[in-house]
Coordinates of C-alpha atoms in Angstrom, one line a residue:
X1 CA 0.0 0.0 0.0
X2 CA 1.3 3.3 -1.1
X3 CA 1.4 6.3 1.7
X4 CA -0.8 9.1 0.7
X5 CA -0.8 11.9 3.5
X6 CA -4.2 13.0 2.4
X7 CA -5.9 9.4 3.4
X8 CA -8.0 9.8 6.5
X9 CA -7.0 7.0 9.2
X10 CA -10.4 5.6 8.8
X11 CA -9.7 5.1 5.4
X12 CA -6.0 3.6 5.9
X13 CA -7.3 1.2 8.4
X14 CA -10.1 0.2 6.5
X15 CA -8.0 -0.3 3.9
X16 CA -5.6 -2.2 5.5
X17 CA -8.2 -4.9 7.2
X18 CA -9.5 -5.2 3.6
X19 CA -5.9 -5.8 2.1
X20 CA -3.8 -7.8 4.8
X21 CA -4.3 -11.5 4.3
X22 CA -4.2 -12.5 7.8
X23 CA -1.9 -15.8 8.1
X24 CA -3.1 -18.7 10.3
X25 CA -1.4 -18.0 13.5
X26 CA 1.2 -20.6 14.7
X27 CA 0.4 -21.6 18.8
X28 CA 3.1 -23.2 19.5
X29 CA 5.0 -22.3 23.0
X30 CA 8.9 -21.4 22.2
X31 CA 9.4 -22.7 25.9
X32 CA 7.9 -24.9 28.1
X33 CA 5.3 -23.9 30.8
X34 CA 5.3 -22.9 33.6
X35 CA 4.5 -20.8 36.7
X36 CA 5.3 -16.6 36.5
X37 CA 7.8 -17.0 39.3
X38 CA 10.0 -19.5 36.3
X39 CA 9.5 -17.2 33.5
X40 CA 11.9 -14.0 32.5
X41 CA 9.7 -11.2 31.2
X42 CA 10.2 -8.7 28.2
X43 CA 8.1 -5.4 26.8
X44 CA 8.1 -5.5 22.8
X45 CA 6.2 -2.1 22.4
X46 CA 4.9 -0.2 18.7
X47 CA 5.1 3.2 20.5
X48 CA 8.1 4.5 18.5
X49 CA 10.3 4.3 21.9
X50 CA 13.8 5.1 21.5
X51 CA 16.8 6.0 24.0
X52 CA 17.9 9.9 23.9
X53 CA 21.5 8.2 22.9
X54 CA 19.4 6.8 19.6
X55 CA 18.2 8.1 16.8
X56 CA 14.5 8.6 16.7
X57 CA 12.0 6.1 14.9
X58 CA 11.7 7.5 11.1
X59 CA 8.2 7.0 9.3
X60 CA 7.9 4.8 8.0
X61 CA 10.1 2.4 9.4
X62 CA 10.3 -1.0 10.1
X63 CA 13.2 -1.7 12.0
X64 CA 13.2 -1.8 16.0
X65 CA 15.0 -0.4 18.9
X66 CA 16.3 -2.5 22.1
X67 CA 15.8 -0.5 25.0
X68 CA 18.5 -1.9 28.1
X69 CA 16.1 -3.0 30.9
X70 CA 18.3 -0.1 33.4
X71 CA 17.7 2.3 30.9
X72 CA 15.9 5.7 32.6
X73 CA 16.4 7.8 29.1
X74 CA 13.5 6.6 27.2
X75 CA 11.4 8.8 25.2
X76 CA 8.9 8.9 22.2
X77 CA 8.4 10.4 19.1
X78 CA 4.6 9.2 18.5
X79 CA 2.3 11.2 16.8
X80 CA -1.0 10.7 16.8
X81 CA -4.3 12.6 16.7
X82 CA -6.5 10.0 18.5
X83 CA -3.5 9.4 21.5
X84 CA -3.2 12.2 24.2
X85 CA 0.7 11.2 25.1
X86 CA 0.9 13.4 28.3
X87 CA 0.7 10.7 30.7
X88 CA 3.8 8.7 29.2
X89 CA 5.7 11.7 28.6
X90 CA 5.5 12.2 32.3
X91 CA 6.0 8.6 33.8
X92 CA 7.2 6.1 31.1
X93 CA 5.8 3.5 32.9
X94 CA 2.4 4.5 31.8
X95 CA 3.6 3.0 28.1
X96 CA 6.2 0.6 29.3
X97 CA 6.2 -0.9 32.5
X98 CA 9.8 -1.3 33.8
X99 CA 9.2 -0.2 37.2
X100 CA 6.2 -2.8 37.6
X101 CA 8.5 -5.4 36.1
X102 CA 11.1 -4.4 38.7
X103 CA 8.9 -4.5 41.0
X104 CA 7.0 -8.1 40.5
X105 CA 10.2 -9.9 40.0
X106 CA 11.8 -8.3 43.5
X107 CA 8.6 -9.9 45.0
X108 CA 9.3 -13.0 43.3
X109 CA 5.6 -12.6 41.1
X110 CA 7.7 -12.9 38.3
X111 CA 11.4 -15.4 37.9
X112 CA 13.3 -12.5 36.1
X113 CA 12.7 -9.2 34.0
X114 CA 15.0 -9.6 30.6
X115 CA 17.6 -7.6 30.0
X116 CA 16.4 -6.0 27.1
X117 CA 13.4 -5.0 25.9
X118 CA 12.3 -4.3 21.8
X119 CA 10.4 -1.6 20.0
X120 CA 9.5 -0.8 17.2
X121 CA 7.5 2.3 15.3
X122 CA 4.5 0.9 15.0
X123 CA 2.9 3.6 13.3
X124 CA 4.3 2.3 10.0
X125 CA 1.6 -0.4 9.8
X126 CA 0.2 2.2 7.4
X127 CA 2.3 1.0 4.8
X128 CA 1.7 -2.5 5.2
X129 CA 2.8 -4.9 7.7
X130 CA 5.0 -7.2 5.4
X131 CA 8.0 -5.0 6.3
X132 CA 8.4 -5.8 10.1
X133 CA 8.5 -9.6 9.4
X134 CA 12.3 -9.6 9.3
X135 CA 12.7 -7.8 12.6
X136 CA 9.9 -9.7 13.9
X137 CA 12.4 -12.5 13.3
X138 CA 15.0 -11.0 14.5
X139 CA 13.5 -9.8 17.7
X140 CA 12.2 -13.1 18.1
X141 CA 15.3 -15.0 18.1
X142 CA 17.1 -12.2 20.4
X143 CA 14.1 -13.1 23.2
X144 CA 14.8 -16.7 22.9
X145 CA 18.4 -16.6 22.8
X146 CA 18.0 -13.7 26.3
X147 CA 15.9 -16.9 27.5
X148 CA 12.6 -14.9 27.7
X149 CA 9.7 -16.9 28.1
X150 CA 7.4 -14.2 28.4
X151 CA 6.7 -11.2 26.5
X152 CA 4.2 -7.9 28.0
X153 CA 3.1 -6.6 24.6
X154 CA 2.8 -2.9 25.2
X155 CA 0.9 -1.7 21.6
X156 CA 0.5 2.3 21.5

């Protein structure tokens, strides 16, 4: 799908549910189960996240950042005309939940948090969805190699 700029987003997403041929989804667990006190927990976000030492997300673009689970310099260059992003400019953890994470795993509610976390700009779904599949590969194998066995999916 070719961006035009003069496409209402109700027009882009109907446009995109009538074009994207949705793929039978594959269930099958990377890891074994088990309880939330075994499992090491990540945040994959689409809220254009990106450390103050990066670059910013670029629209559109496909590509991901990994955000350092210690990392206290993250901010956000999401637009959007149906998202008030006040709240997450102030406290992060409104979008991405590190501190909770933090938090449940020093009460044991959770084994471990990972030690990174992904993003990506999710905002470029406009233009199709075909071009995240090779990050989304990427990202995926990153999580299983960290040992993740859990990932908080933090859309935006």
């Amino acid at each position: 799908m070719q961006w035009d700029s003069s496409l209402g987003l109700r027009t882009v997403a109907k446009t995109l549910r009538e074009n994207y041929d949705l793929k039978a989804l594959d269930f099958t667990s990377w890891t074994e189960t088990s309880t939330a006190r075994e499992r090491r927990v990540a945040l994959v976000s689409t809220g254009s996240f990106y450390r103050k030492v990066d670059q910013p997300h670029r629209f559109p673009g496909y590509n991901f950042r990994d955000i350092p689970a210690d990392a206290h310099d993250v901010q956000t260059n999401h637009v959007s005309i149906i998202l008030e992003r006040t709240s997450f400019l102030q406290d992060i953890n409104v979008a991405l939940p590190f501190d909770w994470l933090d938090e449940a795993a020093a009460a044991v509610t959770i084994g471990l948090v990972a030690l990174t976390h992904y993003n990506f700009n999710g905002g470029s779904a406009l233009m199709g969805i075909e071009g995240y599949e090779r990050y989304a590969v990427e990202v995926a194998g990153r999580l299983q190699n960290g040992g993740v066995s859990t990932v908080l999916f933090c859309p935006l």
